[in-house]
């Protein structure tokens, strides 16, 4: 049995404390221990972005992050993307544009875009590409996702 | 032909639900909030986990399996081998060649051999490593040539006459030789289309649950719950009524989740053996071994043309490398040739295909199943002939087009086609005529067209039953529940069903609940393959909705003493009586009048096409058509190809939901760009997969994906629901040849073997 550790962190604004194996990935911790299943396994080796969550505001691949590394951090997942519930503007736009087909990549993409838009409410196209570059979507060809992000980034101008 | 933009404006103005118009889809909110439930999100009390040990050999006898060490490990509950479940199964009844785990021998590197159930995944994985399997390696068949060779061992011995050729097809229509003799140009060429794989972002997953009464529920990430249901019942020796298959949300399939996988059979078998729920989720690498993707196909094409550009005849041969099991390969062998007689009129056609077994992961249906490879060859060949004869590729395509009502020489009846409009619109939008041959060196533009089916006339097993069933429940709450066996894989079929029903009843799609893909609850639908769902389940939904509407209308007519025909259902009310009757009240009155409300609808394809006997695979109630233009830039120094922009005009019959339709077409073009530039399911000489990860296999990221402009064209198919046809598969067919033709325009070379990697392109530029 691997060594166990006591982990304390904040998840979607809530303080949690759990005893976990020291080698537990952040993704398994979120999905299995906290039962927040919105973050997805796509590859488990950092290639697809389906597991993207925010660690202290920055997007991170939860599958290749050790939960233990996040001691004291504030984690945000798709379940806590808006504070008091409701939809984030990027979620609303994705919905209207049908930016989610199967929806498996969507939580990761919402988190990556949330982080981008919080850091810079009006990102350029190249900044959007860069922020989306490590998220694979196999369904949409990114077209509707980009349309949604551009609409939020540049309200009023045609996407 | 209506312009789609007018149509959209009209649909919205009329307050109808057709058209989309920024209103999302019925299951969209769950998806964007991460609340969709996929198999791996399900957790049940007493649940255990399964993992498999896979073969390290391409072809070998299994001499012994010793699992004693694994079984002795704490937390290990059961070890399953091929001997535990020996029933053979397969997608197509004439080629049932698979077992859940290898039985007696292994046929590819990565084939599942032993399955372990344990209290957690890590223990199951560790236990697999401690199972000792002794193999005796056999001579492996690793290429099409190997498979055709007489001195190689057989991969399968089950057939009456064992052979490494799963299926050979020979067809001839008209007089090809006479047609060639009467041609001004007869051109021969060879093409080599690579294998590729789907890479759905969700890996294959199953969760099997035994019940106290002996029944079994299987949650599976399948595109075809009905076929899965039949297979599981048969393989486990259970009555079909004792098995329930549920497809929850799935992380797409693109054809990759049509088959039954070891996740399904092993979890089901182990769940019964242990009397506990068993979950089995593939790791990413395993998806590359489970595969069922595009067949690598070598092709030889000979075509005749008059000097005016009329196609006189086609002679076509294809050899498809199918991997170790049949999957849908028998069907592939037909799809490789059947659509070559459209969209251009071809009266003389000869076709031969071989679909062979090799010791690689099995191939199967990937988006555009079997039709992608020949379409690539045909569209490049057409441009080559135009070049040789000095003809305009646009005009030649337009001049050869079939028309609505045409029956192809191999018996395919085409009820609707608006391809000329598609061609005109992409040519105009891309400025093709001005750019072709005139772009600066290293830049080029190319055109290609294609045709595809809207569901097959025949189910994969022979029967005379409906292909789609829909059941509606409606009560005084005003909510309409739609029960359907369809499998939404992200393409939006749930929303389509709600659109059909809502439009007929004058309510909103969000007033409907769609209950889909649960064999205990939902009427049979054959599943999400061959682009059948909108057309077939759509027609079933319309029939059910019309019947429910008649019930409500007759009750209102009796109460308000008005003729049934005068009642109009729109805007959540029924109009035509002395006052508008709100929907809730209308349902209330109908429930009081008739008792409990409900209706069913079904769809069975018509028997059409007079030469049907000749081709049983390929006939469809309707066909969709696409024209695409690609613009590319080639870096002359490195050989790197960039697709600058794609224009795709697709005849989808009728726009039911703009964003969903566009999204399907964009997804097709995207996948085509991947096949054109990056993707290849390739193996080393010893049969080892070269790229079994998302990073190495190289699927396009946002950086690799060009701007895609979609143009929707409506032809109002007479048999389609509201005139609609498919949009999720056909548009991929013309992407790769459009890029191939653009590449020729850019560098003056015909590249007949995608993917167009820098190395290949660089060599072509250097003339090597
Ligand atoms: S699951 Fe983390 S990057 Fe793919
Ligand atoms: S919507 Fe299916 S992978 Fe992105």
mmCIF file with all atom_site columns, C-alpha atoms in Angstrom, chain B residues 148 180 184 246 321 350 400 426 459 570 590 623 626 664 682 692 721 732 739 742:
data_model
loop_
_atom_site.group_PDB
_atom_site.id
_atom_site.type_symbol
_atom_site.label_atom_id
_atom_site.label_alt_id
_atom_site.label_comp_id
_atom_site.label_asym_id
_atom_site.label_entity_id
_atom_site.label_seq_id
_atom_site.pdbx_PDB_ins_code
_atom_site.Cartn_x
_atom_site.Cartn_y
_atom_site.Cartn_z
_atom_site.occupancy
_atom_site.B_iso_or_equiv
_atom_site.pdbx_formal_charge
_atom_site.auth_seq_id
_atom_site.auth_comp_id
_atom_site.auth_asym_id
_atom_site.auth_atom_id
_atom_site.pdbx_PDB_model_num
ATOM 1  C CA . UNK B 1 148 ? -3.266  -12.995 -50.655 1.00 0.00 ? 148 UNK B CA 1
ATOM 2  C CA . UNK B 1 180 ? -13.498 2.244   -73.016 1.00 0.00 ? 180 UNK B CA 1
ATOM 3  C CA . UNK B 1 184 ? -11.277 9.559   -76.213 1.00 0.00 ? 184 UNK B CA 1
ATOM 4  C CA . UNK B 1 246 ? -28.693 1.064   -21.640 1.00 0.00 ? 246 UNK B CA 1
ATOM 5  C CA . UNK B 1 321 ? -6.624  -4.566  -45.195 1.00 0.00 ? 321 UNK B CA 1
ATOM 6  C CA . UNK B 1 350 ? -16.974 -3.072  -63.198 1.00 0.00 ? 350 UNK B CA 1
ATOM 7  C CA . UNK B 1 400 ? -22.001 14.383  -65.531 1.00 0.00 ? 400 UNK B CA 1
ATOM 8  C CA . UNK B 1 426 ? -18.670 26.443  -53.117 1.00 0.00 ? 426 UNK B CA 1
ATOM 9  C CA . UNK B 1 459 ? -30.713 -4.400  -41.278 1.00 0.00 ? 459 UNK B CA 1
ATOM 10 C CA . UNK B 1 570 ? -48.784 26.119  -32.946 1.00 0.00 ? 570 UNK B CA 1
ATOM 11 C CA . UNK B 1 590 ? -58.050 14.826  -24.766 1.00 0.00 ? 590 UNK B CA 1
ATOM 12 C CA . UNK B 1 623 ? -28.728 10.044  -50.649 1.00 0.00 ? 623 UNK B CA 1
ATOM 13 C CA . UNK B 1 626 ? -21.536 17.340  -50.916 1.00 0.00 ? 626 UNK B CA 1
ATOM 14 C CA . UNK B 1 664 ? -21.946 17.839  -38.138 1.00 0.00 ? 664 UNK B CA 1
ATOM 15 C CA . UNK B 1 682 ? 0.251   2.401   -38.882 1.00 0.00 ? 682 UNK B CA 1
ATOM 16 C CA . UNK B 1 692 ? -1.008  4.203   -29.659 1.00 0.00 ? 692 UNK B CA 1
ATOM 17 C CA . UNK B 1 721 ? -38.922 13.678  -42.477 1.00 0.00 ? 721 UNK B CA 1
ATOM 18 C CA . UNK B 1 732 ? -16.319 13.802  -44.856 1.00 0.00 ? 732 UNK B CA 1
ATOM 19 C CA . UNK B 1 739 ? -7.176  18.741  -50.487 1.00 0.00 ? 739 UNK B CA 1
ATOM 20 C CA . UNK B 1 742 ? -5.546  21.526  -54.225 1.00 0.00 ? 742 UNK B CA 1
#
